Coordinates of N, CA and C in Angstrom, one line a residue:
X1 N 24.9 -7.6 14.9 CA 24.1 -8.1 16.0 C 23.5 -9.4 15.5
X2 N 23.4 -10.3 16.4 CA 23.6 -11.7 16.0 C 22.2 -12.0 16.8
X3 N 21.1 -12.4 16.0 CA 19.8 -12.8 16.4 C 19.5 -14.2 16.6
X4 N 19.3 -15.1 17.7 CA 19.3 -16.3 18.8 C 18.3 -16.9 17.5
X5 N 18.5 -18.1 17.3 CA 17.3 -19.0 17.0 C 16.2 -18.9 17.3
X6 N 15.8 -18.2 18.7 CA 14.3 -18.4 19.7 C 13.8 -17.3 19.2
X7 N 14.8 -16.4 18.6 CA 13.9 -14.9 17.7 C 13.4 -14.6 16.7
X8 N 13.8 -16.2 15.9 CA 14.1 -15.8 14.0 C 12.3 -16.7 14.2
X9 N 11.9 -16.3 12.9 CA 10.6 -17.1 12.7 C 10.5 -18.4 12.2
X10 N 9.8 -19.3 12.3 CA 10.3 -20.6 12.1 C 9.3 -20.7 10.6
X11 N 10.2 -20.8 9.5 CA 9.4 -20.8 8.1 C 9.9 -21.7 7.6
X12 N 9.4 -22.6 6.6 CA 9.6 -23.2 5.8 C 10.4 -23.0 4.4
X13 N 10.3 -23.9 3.6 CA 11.2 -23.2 2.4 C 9.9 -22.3 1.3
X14 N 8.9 -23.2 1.4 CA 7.8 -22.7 0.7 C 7.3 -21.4 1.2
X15 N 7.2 -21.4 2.6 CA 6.5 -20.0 2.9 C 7.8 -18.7 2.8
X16 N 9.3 -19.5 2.9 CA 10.2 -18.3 2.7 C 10.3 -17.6 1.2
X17 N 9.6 -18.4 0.7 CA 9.8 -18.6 -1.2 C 8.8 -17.2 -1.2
X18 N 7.5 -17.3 -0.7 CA 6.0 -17.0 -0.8 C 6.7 -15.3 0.0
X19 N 6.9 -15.2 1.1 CA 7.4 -14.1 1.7 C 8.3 -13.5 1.1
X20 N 9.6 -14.1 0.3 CA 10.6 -13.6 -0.6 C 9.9 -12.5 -1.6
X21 N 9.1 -13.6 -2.5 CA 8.7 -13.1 -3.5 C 7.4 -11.8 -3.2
X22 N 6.8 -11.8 -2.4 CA 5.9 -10.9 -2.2 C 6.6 -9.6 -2.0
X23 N 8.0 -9.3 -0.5 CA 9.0 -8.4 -0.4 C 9.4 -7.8 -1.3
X24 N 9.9 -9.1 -2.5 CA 10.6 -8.6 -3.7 C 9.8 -7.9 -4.7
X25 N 9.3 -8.5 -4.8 CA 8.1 -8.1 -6.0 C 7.5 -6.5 -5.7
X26 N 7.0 -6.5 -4.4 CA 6.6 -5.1 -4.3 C 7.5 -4.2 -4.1
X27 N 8.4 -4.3 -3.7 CA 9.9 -3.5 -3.3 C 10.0 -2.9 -4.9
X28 N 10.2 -4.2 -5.8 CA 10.4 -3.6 -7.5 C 9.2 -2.8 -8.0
X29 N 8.2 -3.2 -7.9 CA 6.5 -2.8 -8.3 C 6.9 -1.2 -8.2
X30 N 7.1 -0.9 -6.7 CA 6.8 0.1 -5.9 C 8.0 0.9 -6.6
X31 N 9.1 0.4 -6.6 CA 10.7 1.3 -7.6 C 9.8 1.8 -8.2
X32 N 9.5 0.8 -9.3 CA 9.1 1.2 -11.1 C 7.8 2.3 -10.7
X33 N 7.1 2.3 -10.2 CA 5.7 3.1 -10.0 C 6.4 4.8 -9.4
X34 N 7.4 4.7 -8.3 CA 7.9 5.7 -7.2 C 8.9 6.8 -8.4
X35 N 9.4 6.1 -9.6 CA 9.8 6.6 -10.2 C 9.0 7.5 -11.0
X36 N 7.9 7.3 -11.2 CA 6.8 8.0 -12.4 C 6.0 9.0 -11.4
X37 N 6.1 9.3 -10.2 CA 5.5 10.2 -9.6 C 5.4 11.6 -10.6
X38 N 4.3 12.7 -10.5 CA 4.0 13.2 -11.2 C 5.0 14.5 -11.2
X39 N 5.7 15.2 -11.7 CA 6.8 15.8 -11.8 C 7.0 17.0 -10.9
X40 N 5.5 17.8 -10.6 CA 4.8 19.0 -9.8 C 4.1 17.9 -8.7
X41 N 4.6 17.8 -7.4 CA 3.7 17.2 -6.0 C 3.1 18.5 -6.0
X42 N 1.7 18.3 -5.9 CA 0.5 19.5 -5.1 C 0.3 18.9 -3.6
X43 N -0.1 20.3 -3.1 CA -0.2 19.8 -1.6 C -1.2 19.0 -1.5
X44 N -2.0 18.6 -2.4 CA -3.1 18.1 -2.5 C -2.7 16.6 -2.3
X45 N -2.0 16.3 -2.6 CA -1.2 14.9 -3.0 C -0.7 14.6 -0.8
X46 N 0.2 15.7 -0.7 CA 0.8 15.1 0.8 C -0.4 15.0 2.0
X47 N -1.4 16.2 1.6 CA -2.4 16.0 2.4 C -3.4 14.4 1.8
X48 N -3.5 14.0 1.1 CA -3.8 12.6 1.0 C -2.7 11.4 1.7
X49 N -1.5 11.3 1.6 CA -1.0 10.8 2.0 C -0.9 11.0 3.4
X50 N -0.9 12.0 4.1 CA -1.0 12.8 5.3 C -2.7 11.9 6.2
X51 N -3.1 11.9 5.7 CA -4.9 11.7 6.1 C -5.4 10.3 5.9
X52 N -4.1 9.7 4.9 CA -3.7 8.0 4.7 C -2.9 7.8 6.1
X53 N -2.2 7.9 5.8 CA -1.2 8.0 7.4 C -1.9 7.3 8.7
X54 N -2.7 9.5 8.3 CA -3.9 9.1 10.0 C -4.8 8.3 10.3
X55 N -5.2 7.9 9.2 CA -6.3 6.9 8.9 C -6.0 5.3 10.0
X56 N -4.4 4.9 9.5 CA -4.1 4.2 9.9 C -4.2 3.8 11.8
X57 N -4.4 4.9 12.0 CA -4.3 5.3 13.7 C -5.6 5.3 14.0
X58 N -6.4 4.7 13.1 CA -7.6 4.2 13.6 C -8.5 2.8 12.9
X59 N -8.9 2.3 13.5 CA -9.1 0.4 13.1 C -10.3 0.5 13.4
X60 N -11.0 -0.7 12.8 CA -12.4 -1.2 12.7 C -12.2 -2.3 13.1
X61 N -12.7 -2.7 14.5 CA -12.7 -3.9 15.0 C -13.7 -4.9 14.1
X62 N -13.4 -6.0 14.1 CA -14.4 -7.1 13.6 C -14.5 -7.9 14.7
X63 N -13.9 -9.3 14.4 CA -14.1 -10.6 15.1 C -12.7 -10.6 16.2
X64 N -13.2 -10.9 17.2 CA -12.1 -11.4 17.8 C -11.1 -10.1 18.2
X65 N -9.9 -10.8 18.0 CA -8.8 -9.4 18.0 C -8.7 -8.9 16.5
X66 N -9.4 -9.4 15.7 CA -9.3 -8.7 14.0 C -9.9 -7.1 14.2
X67 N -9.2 -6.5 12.9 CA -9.7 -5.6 12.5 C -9.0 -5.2 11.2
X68 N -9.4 -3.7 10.8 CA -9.0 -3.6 9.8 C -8.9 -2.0 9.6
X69 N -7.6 -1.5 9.2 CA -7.7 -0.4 8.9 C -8.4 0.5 8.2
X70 N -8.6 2.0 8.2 CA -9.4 3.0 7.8 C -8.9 3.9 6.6
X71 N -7.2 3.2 6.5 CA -6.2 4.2 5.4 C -7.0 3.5 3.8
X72 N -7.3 2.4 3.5 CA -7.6 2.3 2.6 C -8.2 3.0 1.3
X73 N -9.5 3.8 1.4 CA -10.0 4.6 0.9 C -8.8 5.9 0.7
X74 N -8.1 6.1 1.3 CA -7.2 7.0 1.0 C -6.4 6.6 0.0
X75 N -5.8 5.4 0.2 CA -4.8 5.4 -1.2 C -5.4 5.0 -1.9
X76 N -7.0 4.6 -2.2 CA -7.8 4.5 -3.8 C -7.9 6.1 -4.1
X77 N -8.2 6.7 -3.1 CA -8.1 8.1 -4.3 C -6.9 8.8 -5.0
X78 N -6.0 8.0 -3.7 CA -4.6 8.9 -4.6 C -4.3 7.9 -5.7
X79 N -4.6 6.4 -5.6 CA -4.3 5.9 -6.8 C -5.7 6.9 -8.4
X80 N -6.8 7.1 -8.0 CA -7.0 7.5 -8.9 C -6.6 9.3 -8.9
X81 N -6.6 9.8 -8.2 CA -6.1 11.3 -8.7 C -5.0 11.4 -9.0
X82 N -3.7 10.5 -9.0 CA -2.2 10.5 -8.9 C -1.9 9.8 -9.5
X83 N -2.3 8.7 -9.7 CA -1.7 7.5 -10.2 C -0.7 6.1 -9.2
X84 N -0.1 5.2 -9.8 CA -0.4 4.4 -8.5 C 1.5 4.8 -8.5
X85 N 2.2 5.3 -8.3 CA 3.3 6.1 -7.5 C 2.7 6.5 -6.3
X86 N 1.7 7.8 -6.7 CA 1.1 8.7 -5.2 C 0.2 7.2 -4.4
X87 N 0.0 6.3 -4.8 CA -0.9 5.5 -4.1 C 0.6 4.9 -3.2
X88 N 1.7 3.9 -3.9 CA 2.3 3.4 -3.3 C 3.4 4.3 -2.6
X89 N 3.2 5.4 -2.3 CA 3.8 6.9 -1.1 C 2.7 6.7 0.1
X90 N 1.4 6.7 -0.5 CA 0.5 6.7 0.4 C 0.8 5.1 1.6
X91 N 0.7 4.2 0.7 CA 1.0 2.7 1.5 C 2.3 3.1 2.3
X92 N 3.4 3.2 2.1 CA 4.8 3.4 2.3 C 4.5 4.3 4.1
X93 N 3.7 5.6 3.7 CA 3.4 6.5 5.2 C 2.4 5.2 5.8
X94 N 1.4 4.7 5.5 CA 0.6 3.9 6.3 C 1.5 2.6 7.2
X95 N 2.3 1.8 6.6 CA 3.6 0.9 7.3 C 4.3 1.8 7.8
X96 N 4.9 3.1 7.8 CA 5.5 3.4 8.6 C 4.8 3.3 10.0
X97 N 3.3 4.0 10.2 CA 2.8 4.0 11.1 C 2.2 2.9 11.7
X98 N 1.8 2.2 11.0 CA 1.7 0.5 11.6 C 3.2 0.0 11.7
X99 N 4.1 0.4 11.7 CA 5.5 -0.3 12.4 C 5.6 0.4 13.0
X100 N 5.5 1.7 14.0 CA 6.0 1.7 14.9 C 4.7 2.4 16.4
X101 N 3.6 2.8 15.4 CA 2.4 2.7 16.5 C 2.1 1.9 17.5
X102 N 1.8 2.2 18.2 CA 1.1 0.8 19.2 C 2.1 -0.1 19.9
X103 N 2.8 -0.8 18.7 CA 3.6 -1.9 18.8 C 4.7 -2.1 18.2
X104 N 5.5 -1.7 18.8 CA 6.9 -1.9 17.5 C 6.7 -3.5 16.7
X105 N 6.6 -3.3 15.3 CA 6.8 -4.5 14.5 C 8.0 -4.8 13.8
X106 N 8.7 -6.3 13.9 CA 9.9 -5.7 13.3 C 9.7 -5.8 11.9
X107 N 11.2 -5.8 11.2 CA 11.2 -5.3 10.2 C 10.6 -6.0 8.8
X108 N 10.7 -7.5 9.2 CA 10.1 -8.6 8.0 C 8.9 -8.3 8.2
X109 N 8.2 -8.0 9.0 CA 6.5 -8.1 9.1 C 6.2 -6.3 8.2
X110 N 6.9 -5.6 8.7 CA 7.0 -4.1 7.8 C 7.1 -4.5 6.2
X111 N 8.2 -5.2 6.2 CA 8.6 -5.2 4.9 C 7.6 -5.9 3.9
X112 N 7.0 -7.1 4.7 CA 5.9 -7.7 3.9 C 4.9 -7.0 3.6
X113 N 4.4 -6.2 4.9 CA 2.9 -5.5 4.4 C 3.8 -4.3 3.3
X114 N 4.4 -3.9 3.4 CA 4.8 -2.6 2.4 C 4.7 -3.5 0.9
X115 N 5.3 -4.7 0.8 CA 5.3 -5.4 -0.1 C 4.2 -5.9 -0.8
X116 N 3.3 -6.3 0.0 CA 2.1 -6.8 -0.1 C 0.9 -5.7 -0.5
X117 N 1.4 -4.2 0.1 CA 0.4 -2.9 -0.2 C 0.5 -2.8 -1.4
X118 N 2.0 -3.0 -1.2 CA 2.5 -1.9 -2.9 C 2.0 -3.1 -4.0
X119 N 2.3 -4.6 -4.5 CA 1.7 -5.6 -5.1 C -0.2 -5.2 -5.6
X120 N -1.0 -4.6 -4.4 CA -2.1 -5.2 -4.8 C -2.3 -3.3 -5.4
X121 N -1.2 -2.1 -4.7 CA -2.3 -1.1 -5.4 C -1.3 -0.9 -6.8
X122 N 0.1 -1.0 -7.0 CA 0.9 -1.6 -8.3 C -0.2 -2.1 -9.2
X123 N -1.0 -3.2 -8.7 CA -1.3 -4.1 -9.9 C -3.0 -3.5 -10.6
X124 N -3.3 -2.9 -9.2 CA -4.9 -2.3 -9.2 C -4.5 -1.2 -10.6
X125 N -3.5 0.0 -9.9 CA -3.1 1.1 -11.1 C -2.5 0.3 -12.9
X126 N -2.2 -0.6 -12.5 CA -1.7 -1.0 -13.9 C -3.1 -1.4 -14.9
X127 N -4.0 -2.3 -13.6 CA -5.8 -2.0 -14.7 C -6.3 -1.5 -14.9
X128 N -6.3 -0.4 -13.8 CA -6.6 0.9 -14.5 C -6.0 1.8 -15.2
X129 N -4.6 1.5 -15.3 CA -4.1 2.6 -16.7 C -4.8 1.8 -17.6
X130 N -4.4 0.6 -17.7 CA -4.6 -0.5 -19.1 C -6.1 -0.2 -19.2
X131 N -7.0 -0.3 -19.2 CA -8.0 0.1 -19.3 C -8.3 1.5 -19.6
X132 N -7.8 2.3 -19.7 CA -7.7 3.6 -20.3 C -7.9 4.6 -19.0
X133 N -8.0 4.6 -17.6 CA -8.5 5.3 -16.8 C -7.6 6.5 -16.3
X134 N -7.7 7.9 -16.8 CA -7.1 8.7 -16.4 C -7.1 8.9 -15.4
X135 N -5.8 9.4 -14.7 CA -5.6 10.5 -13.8 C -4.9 11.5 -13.7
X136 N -5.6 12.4 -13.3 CA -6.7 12.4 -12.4 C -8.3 11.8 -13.5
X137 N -8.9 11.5 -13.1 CA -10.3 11.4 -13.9 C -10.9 12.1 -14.5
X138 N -11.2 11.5 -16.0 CA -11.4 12.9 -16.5 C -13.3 13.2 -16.6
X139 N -13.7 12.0 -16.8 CA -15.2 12.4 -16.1 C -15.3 10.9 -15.8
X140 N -16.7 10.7 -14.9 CA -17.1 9.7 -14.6 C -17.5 8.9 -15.4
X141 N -18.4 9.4 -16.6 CA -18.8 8.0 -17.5 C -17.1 7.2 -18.3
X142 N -16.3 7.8 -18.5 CA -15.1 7.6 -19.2 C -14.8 6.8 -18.1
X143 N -14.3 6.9 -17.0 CA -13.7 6.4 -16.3 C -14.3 5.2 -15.0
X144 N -15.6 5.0 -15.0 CA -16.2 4.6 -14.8 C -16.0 2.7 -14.7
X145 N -15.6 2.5 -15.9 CA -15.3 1.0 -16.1 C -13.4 0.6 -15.5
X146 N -12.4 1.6 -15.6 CA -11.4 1.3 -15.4 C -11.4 1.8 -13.5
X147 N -12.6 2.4 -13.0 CA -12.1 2.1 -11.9 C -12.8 1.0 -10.8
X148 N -14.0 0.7 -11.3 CA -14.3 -1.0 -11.3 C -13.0 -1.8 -10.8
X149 N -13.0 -2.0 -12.2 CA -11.5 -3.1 -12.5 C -10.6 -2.9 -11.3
X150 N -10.4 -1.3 -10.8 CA -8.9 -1.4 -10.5 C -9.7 -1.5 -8.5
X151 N -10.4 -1.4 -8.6 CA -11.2 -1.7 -7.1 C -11.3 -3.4 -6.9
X152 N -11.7 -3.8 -8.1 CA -12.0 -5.4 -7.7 C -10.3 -6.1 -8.1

């Protein structure tokens, strides 16, 4: 199926570079992380992603027509109770439901935010392993500094 000029987005070479590499990047991020998921899923794990999901199906209006979703705080805990595999499952159910809720979005705008999720919680879980931060946590004062890091 052969898509008109008047449909395609009108980008530049720089912003296709910028969009490439964000798609790609987290598409690979998200492989390498999707592969280390923890060997036993507990229900514990799909009801987080499950409640990430739902989250999504509800927004915080700001300014204007802005807002901002409610899934967030969900995949920080599965990044720290799971690690950032169960976080980037968690992002993965949230674009499902922001692509096809409300508004069908097509597929580049999907693909970016999936890309763009999995990039920032990929890189979050990588400071917090690097920094020593177990998970699941093994107490608060230990873990305390690596999950700082992996928030900011």
């Amino acid at each position: 199926m052969d898509v008109s000029a008047s449909q395609r987005p009108n980008i530049t070479t720089l912003q296709g570079s910028y969009l490439f590499g964000v798609i790609g990047g987290g598409m690979a991020l998200g492989a390498f992380y999707l592969v280390s998921l923890p060997d036993e899923l507990t229900p514990a794990l799909f009801v987080l992603v499950g409640l990430g999901a739902l989250a999504q199906l509800v927004s915080l209006s700001l300014w204007g027509a802005s807002s901002v979703s409610l899934s967030f705080p969900f995949t920080f805990l599965t990044l720290l109770w799971f690690g950032p595999g169960a976080a980037i499952l968690t992002n993965a159910a949230v674009v499902l439901v922001h692509t096809f809720y409300r508004v069908r979005r097509p597929w580049y705008k999907s693909a970016f935010n999936f890309g763009s999720l999995s990039l920032s919680v990929g890189l979050a879980g990588s400071a917090y392993i690097a920094f020593r931060g177990d998970a699941p946590p093994s107490s608060f004062i230990e873990t305390a500094v690596p999950t700082l890091i992996a928030a900011t």
